Amino acid sequence: MRGSTRRRPAESMNPQPTPDHHHRQFPHDFDASFSSIRSSSKGFGRAFELPTDRDHQGAAVRAVNAYLSSHSSHLSLKTHPISSAKDITETLHFVLHQLDYPSTKLEDDLFLLLKSLNCPFKVNKSTLRAPNTPHNWPSYLAVINWLVQIAMYKEHLVVNSRSFVESNNMFMYALDSYLNYIRGEDDTVDALDREFVEKLERERDVVLESVRDLERSYCELEGNAEALRSGQTERERLEKERSVLEEDVKKFNAMIGEFNQRIEAIEKVLEEKGKELEAKVEEKKRIHMENEELKKRVEEQSLNARDAERMKRELQAVERDTSEAEAARNLWEEKIWDLHSAIGRKFKELESLAMEFNHAARRLKLGDGFHYSLNAKGSTPAQVMGIDYKSTLKPGLQSFTENIKRTSMAKLEELILLQQQSSELNAKVEAKKNQTASIQSYVEEGRLCER
C-alpha cells in the first residue's frame, strides 16, 4: 500500500506524444519475432519463393482476400485477370495502416518499411507504377501476402496479451494503480486500494465459508466412512440380497418347470379328451341321423289293427326269445362255473405232475430246457405248460431213450464179454484146483511112504 503523502511525478514521466511515423524504426526484436512467418508464409511451398505458378498465386490471393474480408474491407485481389494497379496500391495502404504505419507517400514509405523489416522479396520503385504486369505481379503479391502475415501475427499478440492481463485481477489492479500513480491521482489510487482490499476480504470470507463447508463435508464423509468400515458394506449387503434373489429365482424356475410339466400333461389329457369328444360328437350325429331316418320310416308307414296285432305277436316272440336266451345264459354260466372249478382241479393236478416231472428231469439230468413252468393265463397247451411237448419235450425224450438204448446195448455187450471172461477164469480156477489136489495127494503119499 502506498502512503497518502506520495508526491506528484515530474512532467518528464508523463506520456510523450507519438513520434512521426515517417521516421519510425522497428527494433530487432520485432524483426526476429517474424522470422518464422517469413519462412512459412501462407500460400508458398518453400521459404522466400515467388508465387509464379497459378496454384501458389491462388493460395496467396485467397489468404489476402480472407484477411481483407475479416476487416470488412471492400478491396480484393484477383489473378485472372490481374487486379488493377489502383487495387494493389490501396491494398498496400490498407495493410500498412493495419501495421500502425500510415503512409502518405507510398513510393518512400513502402520500401523503407520493407527494408526495416528485412523483407526477403525485392521490389523497385520503378515497378510501383505498374505492379499488375505479369512480370511484377508475383513480387508484389508475395510482398502483400508477407505483410498480411505480419499484421495477423501482430493482432494475435495484441489480443492474447490483453486477454491475459484482463483475466488476472492482480495485474489489472497493478496496471490501474500504476497508471493513476503516474497521472498523480492519489485519491483514485487510494480508492482502488480500498476497493481491492474490500474485494480481497470478501473473497477471503467466501473462501473461509467454503473451507468451513468443506470441513463439515469432510466430517460427514469421515463419519460415513467410519460407519461403512465398521458396519456391513453396501457391496456385502447387495451380495447377500443377490444370493437370496438367486435362490428365489432357482425356486421359481423349479416351480415354473414343474408347472410346465403339469401343463404339458394336462394339455395331453385335454387333447385326448378333445379327440374323445370329437368321436362322441360324431357318434351322436350318426345316432341322430339314424333316429331321424327311423322317424321318417315310422312316419311313412301306415298302421292298422292287423299291423298292431302282428307287432304285438312279434313283441311276444321277442320277449319269449329273450327269456329263453336268459335261461340258456344262466345254464351256460353254470357250466362255465363247473368248467372253472374242473380247470382249477386239473391245474393243481398238473402242478403236482409238473413238479414230479421237473424232479425226475433233474435226476435224469435231461438239461435246463426240459422244465415245466405252468401259466394259468395261457390259451394253448404249450403256453399253459410253459414248454411245447411235441416240438421240444418229445424229441428230447426220444433222443434220451435212444441214448439209453445205446448205452444198454453197450453194457449188454460188455456184460457178455465179462461173462465169457468169467467162464474162462472159472475153468482156469478148476484146473488149478485139480492140479493142487493132485499135488496135495502126491505130497500125502510121500509122507506116508516116509513113515
Tab-separated table of N, CA, C and O in Angstrom, residues 51-130:
chain	number	residue	atom	x	y	z
A	51	PRO	N	5.498	-16.649	-55.923
A	51	PRO	CA	4.381	-17.452	-56.442
A	51	PRO	C	4.249	-17.276	-57.949
A	51	PRO	O	3.462	-16.449	-58.432
A	52	THR	N	5.002	-18.047	-58.669
A	52	THR	CA	4.978	-17.908	-60.127
A	52	THR	C	3.899	-18.763	-60.778
A	52	THR	O	3.355	-18.388	-61.820
A	53	ASP	N	3.565	-19.913	-60.199
A	53	ASP	CA	2.539	-20.756	-60.818
A	53	ASP	C	1.159	-20.366	-60.297
A	53	ASP	O	1.004	-19.616	-59.334
A	54	ARG	N	0.151	-20.878	-60.945
A	54	ARG	CA	-1.221	-20.482	-60.637
A	54	ARG	C	-1.668	-20.970	-59.256
A	54	ARG	O	-2.406	-20.268	-58.558
A	55	ASP	N	-1.231	-22.162	-58.869
A	55	ASP	CA	-1.660	-22.700	-57.569
A	55	ASP	C	-1.158	-21.833	-56.431
A	55	ASP	O	-1.923	-21.479	-55.513
A	56	HIS	N	0.128	-21.463	-56.478
A	56	HIS	CA	0.683	-20.625	-55.413
A	56	HIS	C	0.050	-19.244	-55.417
A	56	HIS	O	-0.245	-18.675	-54.353
A	57	GLN	N	-0.160	-18.680	-56.586
A	57	GLN	CA	-0.790	-17.360	-56.658
A	57	GLN	C	-2.228	-17.412	-56.133
A	57	GLN	O	-2.670	-16.514	-55.413
A	58	GLY	N	-2.948	-18.472	-56.494
A	58	GLY	CA	-4.321	-18.593	-56.000
A	58	GLY	C	-4.374	-18.711	-54.488
A	58	GLY	O	-5.231	-18.103	-53.829
A	59	ALA	N	-3.445	-19.498	-53.900
A	59	ALA	CA	-3.425	-19.646	-52.446
A	59	ALA	C	-3.098	-18.324	-51.771
A	59	ALA	O	-3.712	-17.951	-50.760
A	60	ALA	N	-2.125	-17.577	-52.325
A	60	ALA	CA	-1.759	-16.285	-51.741
A	60	ALA	C	-2.905	-15.290	-51.850
A	60	ALA	O	-3.202	-14.543	-50.905
A	61	VAL	N	-3.577	-15.241	-52.993
A	61	VAL	CA	-4.704	-14.312	-53.176
A	61	VAL	C	-5.837	-14.658	-52.217
A	61	VAL	O	-6.476	-13.769	-51.625
A	62	ARG	N	-6.113	-15.956	-52.020
A	62	ARG	CA	-7.177	-16.336	-51.081
A	62	ARG	C	-6.836	-15.920	-49.656
A	62	ARG	O	-7.706	-15.464	-48.900
A	63	ALA	N	-5.559	-16.058	-49.272
A	63	ALA	CA	-5.158	-15.643	-47.924
A	63	ALA	C	-5.319	-14.143	-47.737
A	63	ALA	O	-5.826	-13.673	-46.710
A	64	VAL	N	-4.894	-13.345	-48.740
A	64	VAL	CA	-5.009	-11.878	-48.640
A	64	VAL	C	-6.472	-11.457	-48.622
A	64	VAL	O	-6.889	-10.604	-47.823
A	65	ASN	N	-7.291	-12.030	-49.503
A	65	ASN	CA	-8.708	-11.667	-49.543
A	65	ASN	C	-9.427	-12.053	-48.248
A	65	ASN	O	-10.331	-11.340	-47.793
A	66	ALA	N	-9.033	-13.195	-47.653
A	66	ALA	CA	-9.642	-13.580	-46.380
A	66	ALA	C	-9.314	-12.560	-45.297
A	66	ALA	O	-10.174	-12.200	-44.476
A	67	TYR	N	-8.087	-12.064	-45.281
A	67	TYR	CA	-7.707	-11.047	-44.290
A	67	TYR	C	-8.475	-9.753	-44.536
A	67	TYR	O	-8.958	-9.112	-43.590
A	68	LEU	N	-8.599	-9.354	-45.803
A	68	LEU	CA	-9.316	-8.118	-46.109
A	68	LEU	C	-10.790	-8.230	-45.727
A	68	LEU	O	-11.375	-7.295	-45.162
A	69	SER	N	-11.404	-9.370	-46.030
A	69	SER	CA	-12.821	-9.534	-45.692
A	69	SER	C	-13.035	-9.607	-44.189
A	69	SER	O	-14.073	-9.173	-43.682
A	70	SER	N	-12.051	-10.153	-43.434
A	70	SER	CA	-12.193	-10.207	-41.977
A	70	SER	C	-12.160	-8.824	-41.352
A	70	SER	O	-12.641	-8.636	-40.237
A	71	HIS	N	-11.584	-7.833	-42.061
A	71	HIS	CA	-11.551	-6.457	-41.572
A	71	HIS	C	-12.573	-5.576	-42.291
A	71	HIS	O	-12.456	-4.341	-42.278
A	72	SER	N	-13.560	-6.227	-42.932
A	72	SER	CA	-14.670	-5.505	-43.584
A	72	SER	C	-14.169	-4.518	-44.629
A	72	SER	O	-14.649	-3.380	-44.735
A	73	SER	N	-13.200	-4.941	-45.386
A	73	SER	CA	-12.670	-4.086	-46.448
A	73	SER	C	-13.332	-4.455	-47.765
A	73	SER	O	-13.616	-5.629	-48.030
A	74	HIS	N	-13.561	-3.424	-48.605
A	74	HIS	CA	-14.172	-3.659	-49.906
A	74	HIS	C	-13.151	-4.085	-50.948
A	74	HIS	O	-13.513	-4.385	-52.090
A	75	LEU	N	-11.880	-4.094	-50.561
A	75	LEU	CA	-10.828	-4.431	-51.507
A	75	LEU	C	-10.723	-5.943	-51.676
A	75	LEU	O	-11.035	-6.719	-50.758
A	76	SER	N	-10.237	-6.358	-52.830
A	76	SER	CA	-9.970	-7.771	-53.102
A	76	SER	C	-9.035	-7.866	-54.291
A	76	SER	O	-9.042	-7.005	-55.172
A	77	LEU	N	-8.242	-8.921	-54.317
A	77	LEU	CA	-7.279	-9.136	-55.388
A	77	LEU	C	-7.729	-10.290	-56.266
A	77	LEU	O	-8.457	-11.192	-55.823
A	78	LYS	N	-7.258	-10.269	-57.509
A	78	LYS	CA	-7.573	-11.314	-58.480
A	78	LYS	C	-6.295	-11.685	-59.221
A	78	LYS	O	-5.359	-10.891	-59.318
A	79	THR	N	-6.305	-12.884	-59.743
A	79	THR	CA	-5.148	-13.357	-60.518
A	79	THR	C	-5.460	-13.460	-62.000
A	79	THR	O	-4.570	-13.265	-62.835
A	80	HIS	N	-6.677	-13.802	-62.339
A	80	HIS	CA	-7.061	-13.958	-63.751
A	80	HIS	C	-8.397	-13.257	-63.975
A	80	HIS	O	-9.445	-13.826	-63.621
A	81	PRO	N	-8.404	-12.051	-64.493
A	81	PRO	CA	-7.222	-11.224	-64.827
A	81	PRO	C	-6.605	-10.613	-63.583
A	81	PRO	O	-7.233	-10.570	-62.529
A	82	ILE	N	-5.396	-10.094	-63.716
A	82	ILE	CA	-4.689	-9.499	-62.584
A	82	ILE	C	-5.379	-8.199	-62.193
A	82	ILE	O	-5.876	-7.444	-63.042
A	83	SER	N	-5.430	-7.959	-60.873
A	83	SER	CA	-6.083	-6.748	-60.373
A	83	SER	C	-5.396	-5.499	-60.925
A	83	SER	O	-4.222	-5.524	-61.334
A	84	SER	N	-6.136	-4.403	-60.865
A	84	SER	CA	-5.594	-3.137	-61.375
A	84	SER	C	-4.533	-2.595	-60.426
A	84	SER	O	-4.428	-3.008	-59.265
A	85	ALA	N	-3.742	-1.637	-60.935
A	85	ALA	CA	-2.684	-1.027	-60.120
A	85	ALA	C	-3.270	-0.269	-58.944
A	85	ALA	O	-2.697	-0.242	-57.845
A	86	LYS	N	-4.461	0.321	-59.131
A	86	LYS	CA	-5.104	1.052	-58.040
A	86	LYS	C	-5.482	0.114	-56.906
A	86	LYS	O	-5.253	0.418	-55.725
A	87	ASP	N	-6.064	-1.045	-57.234
A	87	ASP	CA	-6.440	-2.001	-56.187
A	87	ASP	C	-5.211	-2.496	-55.427
A	87	ASP	O	-5.242	-2.658	-54.202
A	88	ILE	N	-4.120	-2.694	-56.154
A	88	ILE	CA	-2.909	-3.190	-55.494
A	88	ILE	C	-2.351	-2.149	-54.542
A	88	ILE	O	-1.986	-2.448	-53.394
A	89	THR	N	-2.285	-0.882	-54.985
A	89	THR	CA	-1.743	0.175	-54.117
A	89	THR	C	-2.656	0.425	-52.926
A	89	THR	O	-2.187	0.640	-51.795
A	90	GLU	N	-3.979	0.410	-53.130
A	90	GLU	CA	-4.898	0.591	-52.000
A	90	GLU	C	-4.776	-0.560	-51.001
A	90	GLU	O	-4.868	-0.359	-49.784
A	91	THR	N	-4.560	-1.751	-51.503
A	91	THR	CA	-4.356	-2.898	-50.596
A	91	THR	C	-3.092	-2.705	-49.775
A	91	THR	O	-3.062	-2.987	-48.566
A	92	LEU	N	-2.026	-2.185	-50.411
A	92	LEU	CA	-0.792	-1.919	-49.671
A	92	LEU	C	-1.016	-0.848	-48.610
A	92	LEU	O	-0.539	-0.978	-47.471
A	93	HIS	N	-1.753	0.235	-48.959
A	93	HIS	CA	-2.070	1.267	-47.969
A	93	HIS	C	-2.838	0.675	-46.787
A	93	HIS	O	-2.560	0.990	-45.623
A	94	PHE	N	-3.813	-0.189	-47.070
A	94	PHE	CA	-4.642	-0.771	-46.005
A	94	PHE	C	-3.804	-1.648	-45.070
A	94	PHE	O	-3.928	-1.569	-43.841
A	95	VAL	N	-2.921	-2.451	-45.642
A	95	VAL	CA	-2.105	-3.343	-44.815
A	95	VAL	C	-1.127	-2.542	-43.974
A	95	VAL	O	-0.896	-2.839	-42.790
A	96	LEU	N	-0.525	-1.468	-44.558
A	96	LEU	CA	0.386	-0.632	-43.785
A	96	LEU	C	-0.343	0.067	-42.648
A	96	LEU	O	0.206	0.240	-41.547
A	97	HIS	N	-1.586	0.467	-42.896
A	97	HIS	CA	-2.370	1.082	-41.831
A	97	HIS	C	-2.635	0.083	-40.702
A	97	HIS	O	-2.618	0.455	-39.513
A	98	GLN	N	-2.892	-1.177	-41.031
A	98	GLN	CA	-3.104	-2.193	-40.008
A	98	GLN	C	-1.833	-2.461	-39.210
A	98	GLN	O	-1.906	-2.900	-38.059
A	99	LEU	N	-0.679	-2.179	-39.812
A	99	LEU	CA	0.593	-2.329	-39.099
A	99	LEU	C	0.964	-1.068	-38.321
A	99	LEU	O	2.116	-0.948	-37.862
A	100	ASP	N	0.005	-0.142	-38.154
A	100	ASP	CA	0.259	1.135	-37.466
A	100	ASP	C	1.362	1.933	-38.164
A	100	ASP	O	2.236	2.556	-37.529
A	101	TYR	N	1.358	1.890	-39.465
A	101	TYR	CA	2.339	2.629	-40.256
A	101	TYR	C	1.591	3.363	-41.368
A	101	TYR	O	1.651	2.987	-42.540
A	102	PRO	N	0.841	4.408	-41.003
A	102	PRO	CA	0.104	5.139	-42.043
A	102	PRO	C	1.073	5.810	-43.007
A	102	PRO	O	2.053	6.436	-42.603
A	103	SER	N	0.786	5.623	-44.253
A	103	SER	CA	1.700	6.114	-45.286
A	103	SER	C	1.044	7.249	-46.057
A	103	SER	O	-0.126	7.162	-46.452
A	104	THR	N	1.830	8.306	-46.250
A	104	THR	CA	1.359	9.428	-47.070
A	104	THR	C	1.935	9.359	-48.480
A	104	THR	O	1.295	9.766	-49.441
A	105	LYS	N	3.125	8.822	-48.568
A	105	LYS	CA	3.775	8.685	-49.869
A	105	LYS	C	4.288	7.260	-49.974
A	105	LYS	O	5.297	6.890	-49.375
A	106	LEU	N	3.547	6.453	-50.730
A	106	LEU	CA	3.831	5.020	-50.778
A	106	LEU	C	5.188	4.724	-51.399
A	106	LEU	O	5.847	3.748	-51.020
A	107	GLU	N	5.658	5.556	-52.359
A	107	GLU	CA	6.930	5.279	-53.017
A	107	GLU	C	8.087	5.288	-52.025
A	107	GLU	O	9.077	4.560	-52.204
A	108	ASP	N	7.996	6.111	-50.958
A	108	ASP	CA	9.078	6.179	-49.973
A	108	ASP	C	8.817	5.276	-48.766
A	108	ASP	O	9.722	4.579	-48.285
A	109	ASP	N	7.586	5.316	-48.265
A	109	ASP	CA	7.290	4.593	-47.017
A	109	ASP	C	7.351	3.083	-47.194
A	109	ASP	O	7.819	2.353	-46.308
A	110	LEU	N	6.868	2.583	-48.324
A	110	LEU	CA	6.814	1.134	-48.507
A	110	LEU	C	8.207	0.524	-48.486
A	110	LEU	O	8.456	-0.455	-47.760
A	111	PHE	N	9.106	1.095	-49.229
A	111	PHE	CA	10.435	0.490	-49.324
A	111	PHE	C	11.223	0.681	-48.037
A	111	PHE	O	12.050	-0.155	-47.676
A	112	LEU	N	10.950	1.815	-47.309
A	112	LEU	CA	11.592	1.999	-46.008
A	112	LEU	C	11.125	0.929	-45.019
A	112	LEU	O	11.918	0.350	-44.271
A	113	LEU	N	9.813	0.647	-45.030
A	113	LEU	CA	9.271	-0.378	-44.127
A	113	LEU	C	9.798	-1.766	-44.482
A	113	LEU	O	10.197	-2.542	-43.606
A	114	LEU	N	9.839	-2.072	-45.787
A	114	LEU	CA	10.330	-3.389	-46.199
A	114	LEU	C	11.793	-3.571	-45.825
A	114	LEU	O	12.218	-4.661	-45.425
A	115	LYS	N	12.552	-2.499	-45.929
A	115	LYS	CA	13.969	-2.585	-45.571
A	115	LYS	C	14.146	-2.764	-44.077
A	115	LYS	O	14.995	-3.544	-43.618
A	116	SER	N	13.339	-2.038	-43.277
A	116	SER	CA	13.457	-2.163	-41.821
A	116	SER	C	13.013	-3.542	-41.336
A	116	SER	O	13.510	-4.044	-40.324
A	117	LEU	N	12.076	-4.153	-42.043
A	117	LEU	CA	11.599	-5.494	-41.664
A	117	LEU	C	12.391	-6.612	-42.320
A	117	LEU	O	12.061	-7.783	-42.118
A	118	ASN	N	13.410	-6.256	-43.094
A	118	ASN	CA	14.224	-7.264	-43.794
A	118	ASN	C	13.349	-8.174	-44.654
A	118	ASN	O	13.366	-9.401	-44.538
A	119	CYS	N	12.574	-7.553	-45.507
A	119	CYS	CA	11.681	-8.328	-46.378
A	119	CYS	C	12.507	-9.163	-47.344
A	119	CYS	O	13.447	-8.659	-47.973
A	120	PRO	N	12.197	-10.446	-47.502
A	120	PRO	CA	13.000	-11.304	-48.391
A	120	PRO	C	12.698	-11.087	-49.867
A	120	PRO	O	13.408	-11.638	-50.710
A	121	PHE	N	11.635	-10.339	-50.183
A	121	PHE	CA	11.255	-10.142	-51.582
A	121	PHE	C	11.680	-8.738	-52.017
A	121	PHE	O	11.447	-7.758	-51.289
A	122	LYS	N	12.273	-8.643	-53.178
A	122	LYS	CA	12.825	-7.383	-53.679
A	122	LYS	C	11.887	-6.778	-54.719
A	122	LYS	O	11.471	-7.468	-55.661
A	123	VAL	N	11.547	-5.507	-54.506
A	123	VAL	CA	10.759	-4.739	-55.479
A	123	VAL	C	11.438	-3.377	-55.659
A	123	VAL	O	12.073	-2.860	-54.729
A	124	ASN	N	11.279	-2.788	-56.836
A	124	ASN	CA	11.881	-1.495	-57.150
A	124	ASN	C	10.815	-0.410	-57.164
A	124	ASN	O	9.627	-0.680	-57.352
A	125	LYS	N	11.292	0.824	-56.970
A	125	LYS	CA	10.359	1.944	-57.001
A	125	LYS	C	9.755	2.125	-58.377
A	125	LYS	O	8.607	2.536	-58.510
A	126	SER	N	10.530	1.802	-59.396
A	126	SER	CA	10.024	1.996	-60.760
A	126	SER	C	8.880	1.044	-61.081
A	126	SER	O	7.994	1.367	-61.875
A	127	THR	N	8.884	-0.129	-60.444
A	127	THR	CA	7.817	-1.105	-60.730
A	127	THR	C	6.527	-0.769	-60.026
A	127	THR	O	5.491	-1.375	-60.310
A	128	LEU	N	6.560	0.182	-59.063
A	128	LEU	CA	5.338	0.515	-58.332
A	128	LEU	C	4.325	1.218	-59.228
A	128	LEU	O	3.135	1.232	-58.921
A	129	ARG	N	4.793	1.786	-60.321
A	129	ARG	CA	3.861	2.445	-61.234
A	129	ARG	C	3.006	1.427	-61.986
A	129	ARG	O	1.873	1.731	-62.360
A	130	ALA	N	3.554	0.246	-62.220
A	130	ALA	CA	2.795	-0.793	-62.934
A	130	ALA	C	2.981	-2.128	-62.214
A	130	ALA	O	3.680	-3.032	-62.685
